[in-house]
Amino acid sequence: MLRKIFSPDPFKVFYLVFTYILAFSLWWAYLLYAKNETAYKEKIELNRIAYHQLHPATDYDASTDFITVSAKYSRQRFMILGEGGVFIFLLLLGLLAVRRVFSKEMQLARQQHNFLLSITHELRSPLASVKLSLQTLSLRKLDAEKSERLISNSLIDIDRLESLVNNILFAAKIEHDEPGFSNEEINVSEITQLIVERFARNKKAIQVIDKVKPDLYLNVDPIGFSSVVINLVENAIKYSEASTTISVSLADDNSRVYLIVADNGIGIADAEKERVFGKFYRVGNENTRKTKGTGLGLYIVKRFVEIYKGEISITDNKPAGSVFKLSFPRILAK
Ligand code: ATP
Ligand code: MG
């Protein structure tokens, strides 16, 4: 209970403080306004009496004294209202700015927390399953077919672990635009083909249609490029039915090389199409999501495309699913 009182929702405290400052300022402005009016009226009454003693036959309201005192009162009234208005305007502006920064920080903290939870799970489950497979293999004499299955499942788990670790390392590296990225000329067709074949081998239920034009070259970091293709293909599989068809194509024209990964999966709503590239961003919330992940994959893809001056777009596939289209200039100046 005490802990709850001493660690209240920061947003509520923030609004409470803001409301207090606003109410406090409005109250003081009102008091000042009212006091000014009273002082004006009293001054006019006193001056009127003094004036009539000196000039009994003249109307005080037409005198220069009345005009001067009234003008001063008007100025003061305007000053109180004007300064109060400016203060409240600046206060609101400040509120909006602080709220924006605050929400961003809270969102980042939440995402980092989710990231830690998901990463723990992502590391633990393949490790546990590889350990179990190895223990089974070492303790029992299994027939060739069973051993083969255990080994191939373990290899899939190790692939998952490898791509997870690569993503984390890569995200840290790519965030700071490190000069560690090479731009050696590499055969991107070969890399894409190898990755597609590996996925097709590991995920038998998935049909991968590849339309990879041979011998296309780009001056990019080979590990970075592999990571981009792996992330896109992995997503296409992960966010689709267990048995589905995905298509990976690599093509070119005079000036650019295009990498297109299309799936028939759950698709991405228009409102999410930009957000999915955010670091740690995952669509939906932790309780309703069925898939596991860190939200780093598309962040890496987007940063890679930016570093190599490429372009990326997401469109809807027909009848369902998404199409990720990347293009890189043939002559790449990093
Ligand atoms: P990981 O870091 O393990 O890749 P992730 O797949 O959740 O985790 P991203 O690859 O960055 O992270 O994708 C971000 C989000 O975008 C996903 O959580 C998913 O909601 C959505 N998304 C990405 N690719 C697709 C796709 N092909 N179809 C539908 N939704 C997708
Ligand atoms: Mg992913």
Coordinates of C-alpha atoms and ligand atoms in Angstrom, one line a residue:
M1 CA 0.0 0.0 0.0
L2 CA 2.7 2.4 1.1
R3 CA 4.7 1.5 -2.0
K4 CA 1.7 2.3 -4.1
I5 CA 1.4 5.7 -2.5
F6 CA 5.0 6.5 -2.9
S7 CA 5.3 5.2 -6.5
P8 CA 2.2 6.7 -8.2
D9 CA 1.6 6.7 -11.9
P10 CA 4.0 9.4 -13.2
F11 CA 1.4 10.6 -15.7
K12 CA -1.2 11.2 -13.0
V13 CA 1.4 13.1 -10.9
F14 CA 2.2 15.1 -14.0
Y15 CA -1.4 16.1 -14.7
L16 CA -2.0 16.8 -11.0
V17 CA 1.0 19.2 -10.9
F18 CA -0.1 20.8 -14.2
T19 CA -3.7 21.3 -13.0
Y20 CA -2.5 22.7 -9.7
I21 CA -0.3 25.3 -11.5
L22 CA -3.1 26.2 -13.9
A23 CA -5.7 26.6 -11.1
F24 CA -3.2 28.5 -9.0
S25 CA -2.3 30.9 -11.9
L26 CA -6.0 31.5 -12.8
W27 CA -6.8 32.2 -9.2
W28 CA -4.0 34.7 -8.8
A29 CA -4.9 36.3 -12.0
Y30 CA -8.5 36.7 -10.9
L31 CA -7.4 38.1 -7.5
L32 CA -5.1 40.6 -9.2
Y33 CA -7.8 41.6 -11.6
A34 CA -10.4 42.1 -8.9
K35 CA -7.9 44.0 -6.6
N36 CA -7.0 46.3 -9.5
E37 CA -10.7 47.0 -10.2
T38 CA -11.4 47.8 -6.5
A39 CA -8.3 50.0 -6.3
Y40 CA -9.4 51.8 -9.5
K41 CA -13.0 52.4 -8.2
E42 CA -11.8 53.6 -4.8
K43 CA -9.2 55.9 -6.4
I44 CA -11.9 57.4 -8.8
E45 CA -14.3 58.0 -5.8
L46 CA -11.6 59.7 -3.8
N47 CA -10.4 61.8 -6.7
R48 CA -14.1 62.7 -7.6
I49 CA -14.6 64.0 -4.0
A50 CA -11.4 66.1 -4.1
Y51 CA -12.2 67.3 -7.6
H52 CA -15.7 68.5 -6.7
Q53 CA -14.3 70.4 -3.8
L54 CA -12.0 72.3 -6.1
H55 CA -14.3 72.6 -9.1
P56 CA -17.9 72.2 -7.9
A57 CA -19.5 73.2 -11.2
T58 CA -17.6 70.8 -13.5
D59 CA -18.3 67.1 -14.3
Y60 CA -15.4 64.9 -13.0
D61 CA -16.0 62.2 -15.7
A62 CA -14.9 64.8 -18.3
S63 CA -11.7 65.8 -16.4
T64 CA -8.2 64.9 -17.5
D65 CA -7.6 63.3 -14.1
F66 CA -10.5 60.8 -14.8
I67 CA -9.2 60.1 -18.3
T68 CA -5.6 59.5 -17.0
V69 CA -6.7 57.2 -14.2
S70 CA -9.1 55.3 -16.4
A71 CA -6.4 54.9 -19.1
K72 CA -3.9 53.6 -16.5
Y73 CA -6.6 51.1 -15.2
S74 CA -7.2 49.9 -18.8
R75 CA -3.5 49.4 -19.3
Q76 CA -3.1 47.4 -16.1
R77 CA -6.2 45.3 -16.9
F78 CA -4.8 44.6 -20.4
M79 CA -1.4 43.7 -18.9
I80 CA -2.9 41.2 -16.4
L81 CA -5.0 39.6 -19.1
G82 CA -2.2 39.6 -21.7
E83 CA 0.5 38.3 -19.4
G84 CA -1.9 35.7 -17.9
G85 CA -2.8 34.6 -21.5
V86 CA 0.9 34.3 -22.5
F87 CA 1.7 32.4 -19.3
I88 CA -1.1 29.9 -19.9
F89 CA -0.1 29.5 -23.5
L90 CA 3.5 28.9 -22.6
L91 CA 2.4 26.5 -19.9
L92 CA 0.3 24.5 -22.4
L93 CA 3.2 24.5 -24.9
G94 CA 5.5 23.2 -22.1
L95 CA 2.9 20.6 -21.1
L96 CA 2.7 19.3 -24.7
A97 CA 6.5 19.2 -25.1
V98 CA 7.1 17.4 -21.8
R99 CA 4.2 15.0 -22.4
R100 CA 5.7 14.1 -25.8
V101 CA 9.1 13.4 -24.4
F102 CA 7.6 11.6 -21.5
S103 CA 5.5 9.3 -23.7
K104 CA 8.4 8.6 -25.9
E105 CA 10.6 7.6 -23.0
M106 CA 7.8 5.5 -21.5
Q107 CA 7.3 3.7 -24.8
L108 CA 11.0 3.1 -25.2
A109 CA 11.2 1.8 -21.6
R110 CA 8.3 -0.5 -22.3
Q111 CA 9.7 -1.7 -25.6
Q112 CA 13.1 -2.4 -24.0
H113 CA 11.4 -4.3 -21.2
N114 CA 9.5 -6.4 -23.8
F115 CA 12.7 -6.8 -25.7
L116 CA 14.5 -8.3 -22.6
L117 CA 11.6 -10.6 -21.9
S118 CA 11.4 -11.8 -25.5
I119 CA 15.1 -12.2 -25.9
T120 CA 15.3 -14.4 -22.7
H121 CA 12.5 -16.6 -24.1
E122 CA 14.0 -16.7 -27.6
L123 CA 17.4 -17.7 -26.2
R124 CA 16.1 -20.2 -23.7
S125 CA 13.7 -22.2 -25.7
P126 CA 16.1 -23.2 -28.6
L127 CA 18.9 -23.8 -26.1
A128 CA 16.7 -26.1 -24.1
S129 CA 15.6 -28.0 -27.1
V130 CA 19.1 -28.4 -28.5
K131 CA 20.3 -29.6 -25.1
L132 CA 17.5 -32.2 -24.9
S133 CA 18.2 -33.5 -28.4
L134 CA 21.9 -33.9 -27.6
Q135 CA 21.1 -35.6 -24.3
T136 CA 18.8 -38.0 -26.1
L137 CA 21.4 -38.7 -28.7
S138 CA 24.1 -39.4 -26.2
L139 CA 22.0 -41.5 -23.8
R140 CA 20.0 -43.7 -26.2
K141 CA 20.8 -45.6 -29.3
L142 CA 18.4 -44.3 -31.8
D143 CA 17.7 -45.5 -35.3
A144 CA 19.1 -43.5 -38.2
E145 CA 15.8 -41.8 -39.0
K146 CA 15.2 -40.5 -35.5
S147 CA 18.8 -39.3 -35.1
E148 CA 18.5 -37.5 -38.4
R149 CA 15.3 -35.8 -37.2
L150 CA 16.8 -34.7 -33.9
I151 CA 19.9 -33.4 -35.6
S152 CA 18.0 -31.5 -38.3
N153 CA 15.7 -29.9 -35.6
S154 CA 18.7 -28.9 -33.6
L155 CA 20.2 -27.3 -36.6
I156 CA 17.0 -25.3 -37.2
D157 CA 17.2 -24.2 -33.5
I158 CA 20.8 -23.2 -33.9
D159 CA 20.0 -21.3 -37.0
R160 CA 17.4 -19.4 -35.0
L161 CA 19.9 -18.7 -32.3
E162 CA 22.5 -17.5 -34.8
S163 CA 20.1 -15.2 -36.5
L164 CA 19.0 -13.8 -33.1
V165 CA 22.5 -13.1 -32.0
N166 CA 23.4 -11.7 -35.4
N167 CA 20.4 -9.3 -35.2
I168 CA 21.3 -8.1 -31.8
L169 CA 25.0 -7.5 -32.7
F170 CA 24.0 -6.0 -36.0
A171 CA 21.4 -3.7 -34.5
A172 CA 24.0 -2.3 -32.1
K173 CA 26.5 -1.8 -34.9
I174 CA 24.1 -0.3 -37.4
E175 CA 22.6 2.1 -34.9
H176 CA 25.7 4.2 -34.8
D177 CA 26.3 4.1 -38.5
E178 CA 29.7 2.6 -37.8
P179 CA 32.2 2.8 -40.5
G180 CA 32.7 -1.0 -40.0
F181 CA 30.5 -1.7 -43.0
S182 CA 32.3 -2.7 -46.1
N183 CA 31.3 -1.9 -49.6
E184 CA 33.1 -4.6 -51.4
E185 CA 31.5 -5.8 -54.6
I186 CA 29.5 -8.9 -53.8
N187 CA 27.3 -11.3 -55.8
V188 CA 23.9 -10.6 -54.2
S189 CA 22.2 -13.2 -56.3
E190 CA 24.4 -16.0 -54.8
I191 CA 23.7 -14.8 -51.3
T192 CA 20.0 -14.5 -51.8
Q193 CA 19.8 -17.9 -53.6
L194 CA 21.7 -19.6 -50.7
I195 CA 19.4 -18.2 -48.1
V196 CA 16.3 -19.0 -50.0
E197 CA 17.5 -22.6 -50.4
R198 CA 18.3 -22.9 -46.7
F199 CA 14.8 -21.8 -45.8
A200 CA 13.2 -24.0 -48.3
R201 CA 15.1 -27.0 -46.9
N202 CA 14.4 -26.2 -43.3
K203 CA 10.7 -25.3 -43.7
K204 CA 9.3 -28.1 -45.8
A205 CA 5.7 -26.9 -45.5
I206 CA 6.6 -23.6 -47.1
Q207 CA 6.9 -23.2 -50.7
V208 CA 9.5 -20.6 -51.7
I209 CA 9.2 -19.3 -55.2
D210 CA 12.5 -17.7 -56.1
K211 CA 13.0 -15.5 -59.1
V212 CA 16.5 -14.6 -58.5
K213 CA 18.3 -13.2 -61.5
P214 CA 21.9 -14.7 -61.5
D215 CA 25.0 -12.6 -61.1
L216 CA 23.8 -9.3 -59.9
Y217 CA 26.4 -7.4 -58.0
L218 CA 26.2 -4.6 -55.4
N219 CA 28.8 -2.8 -53.3
V220 CA 27.4 -3.7 -49.9
D221 CA 28.4 -5.4 -46.7
P222 CA 27.9 -9.1 -47.3
I223 CA 26.8 -10.0 -43.7
G224 CA 24.5 -7.0 -43.6
F225 CA 22.9 -8.0 -46.9
S226 CA 22.4 -11.6 -45.7
S227 CA 20.8 -10.3 -42.6
V228 CA 18.4 -8.2 -44.6
V229 CA 17.3 -11.1 -46.7
I230 CA 17.1 -13.5 -43.7
N231 CA 15.0 -11.0 -41.8
L232 CA 12.6 -10.4 -44.7
V233 CA 12.1 -14.1 -45.5
E234 CA 11.9 -15.0 -41.8
N235 CA 9.1 -12.5 -41.3
A236 CA 7.3 -13.7 -44.5
I237 CA 7.2 -17.2 -43.0
K238 CA 6.5 -16.2 -39.4
Y239 CA 3.5 -14.0 -40.2
S240 CA 1.8 -16.5 -42.5
E241 CA 0.0 -19.7 -42.2
A242 CA 2.0 -22.8 -41.4
S243 CA 1.9 -23.9 -45.0
T244 CA 2.1 -21.1 -47.4
T245 CA 3.9 -19.8 -50.4
I246 CA 6.3 -16.9 -50.3
S247 CA 8.1 -15.4 -53.2
V248 CA 11.6 -13.9 -53.2
S249 CA 12.8 -12.1 -56.3
L250 CA 16.0 -10.2 -57.3
A251 CA 15.9 -8.2 -60.4
D252 CA 17.5 -5.1 -62.0
D253 CA 17.2 -2.4 -64.5
N254 CA 19.8 0.1 -65.7
S255 CA 20.2 2.0 -62.5
R256 CA 19.0 -0.2 -59.7
V257 CA 18.8 -3.7 -58.2
Y258 CA 15.5 -4.8 -56.6
L259 CA 14.9 -7.3 -53.9
I260 CA 11.2 -8.2 -53.5
V261 CA 9.9 -10.5 -50.8
A262 CA 6.1 -11.2 -50.9
D263 CA 3.9 -13.4 -48.7
N264 CA 0.3 -14.3 -48.4
G265 CA 0.2 -13.9 -44.6
I266 CA -1.6 -11.7 -42.1
G267 CA -0.6 -8.4 -43.8
I268 CA 0.3 -5.1 -42.3
A269 CA -2.4 -2.4 -41.7
D270 CA -1.7 1.0 -43.3
A271 CA -1.3 2.7 -40.0
E272 CA 1.5 0.2 -39.0
K273 CA 3.5 0.3 -42.3
E274 CA 5.9 3.0 -41.1
R275 CA 5.9 2.0 -37.4
V276 CA 7.1 -1.6 -38.1
F277 CA 10.6 -0.2 -38.9
G278 CA 10.9 1.2 -35.4
K279 CA 13.5 -0.3 -33.0
F280 CA 11.8 -3.1 -30.8
Y281 CA 8.5 -2.3 -32.5
R282 CA 6.0 -5.2 -32.8
V283 CA 2.4 -4.9 -34.0
G284 CA -0.2 -5.6 -31.3
N285 CA 0.4 -6.2 -27.6
E286 CA 2.3 -8.8 -25.6
N287 CA -0.9 -10.5 -24.4
T288 CA -2.5 -11.1 -27.8
R289 CA 0.5 -11.8 -29.9
K290 CA 1.1 -15.4 -30.9
T291 CA 4.6 -15.0 -32.4
K292 CA 7.8 -14.3 -30.6
G293 CA 10.4 -11.8 -31.6
T294 CA 12.5 -8.9 -30.6
G295 CA 11.2 -6.2 -33.1
L296 CA 14.8 -5.7 -34.4
G297 CA 14.5 -7.4 -37.8
L298 CA 12.9 -4.6 -39.8
Y299 CA 14.8 -1.9 -37.9
I300 CA 18.0 -3.5 -39.2
V301 CA 16.5 -3.8 -42.7
K302 CA 15.6 -0.1 -42.8
R303 CA 18.9 1.1 -41.4
F304 CA 20.8 -1.0 -43.9
V305 CA 18.8 0.5 -46.7
E306 CA 19.4 4.0 -45.4
I307 CA 23.2 3.4 -45.1
Y308 CA 23.4 2.2 -48.7
K309 CA 21.1 5.0 -50.0
G310 CA 18.4 2.5 -51.1
E311 CA 14.7 2.7 -50.8
I312 CA 12.1 0.5 -49.1
S313 CA 8.4 0.2 -49.3
I314 CA 5.6 -2.1 -48.0
T315 CA 2.5 -2.7 -50.0
D316 CA -0.4 -5.1 -49.7
N317 CA -0.3 -8.3 -51.5
K318 CA -3.3 -9.7 -53.3
P319 CA -5.5 -11.3 -52.0
A320 CA -3.7 -11.1 -48.7
G321 CA -0.2 -10.5 -47.2
S322 CA 2.5 -8.0 -47.7
V323 CA 5.2 -7.1 -50.3
F324 CA 8.5 -5.7 -49.2
K325 CA 10.2 -4.0 -52.0
L326 CA 13.8 -2.8 -51.6
S327 CA 15.9 -1.1 -54.2
F328 CA 19.6 -0.1 -54.2
P329 CA 21.4 2.1 -56.7
R330 CA 23.8 0.0 -58.8
I331 CA 26.7 2.4 -58.1
L332 CA 26.7 2.6 -54.4
A333 CA 28.5 5.5 -52.8
K334 CA 28.2 4.8 -49.1
Ligands
ATP1 P1 12.6 -10.2 -34.8 O1 13.5 -9.2 -34.2 O2 12.7 -11.5 -34.2 O3 12.6 -10.2 -36.3 P2 9.9 -9.3 -35.2 O4 9.7 -10.2 -36.4 O5 8.7 -9.1 -34.3 O6 11.1 -9.8 -34.3 P3 10.4 -7.2 -37.1 O7 11.0 -8.2 -38.0 O8 11.2 -5.9 -36.9 O9 10.3 -7.9 -35.6 O10 8.9 -6.9 -37.5 C1 8.2 -5.9 -36.7 C2 6.7 -6.2 -36.7 O11 6.2 -6.0 -38.0 C3 6.5 -7.7 -36.4 O12 6.3 -7.9 -35.0 C4 5.1 -7.9 -37.1 O13 4.1 -7.5 -36.3 C5 5.2 -7.0 -38.3 N1 5.6 -7.7 -39.6 C6 6.9 -7.8 -40.1 N2 6.9 -8.5 -41.2 C7 5.7 -8.8 -41.5 C8 5.0 -9.6 -42.5 N3 5.7 -10.1 -43.6 N4 3.7 -9.8 -42.4 C9 2.9 -9.2 -41.4 N5 3.5 -8.5 -40.4 C10 4.8 -8.3 -40.4
MG2 MG 11.3 -10.3 -37.8

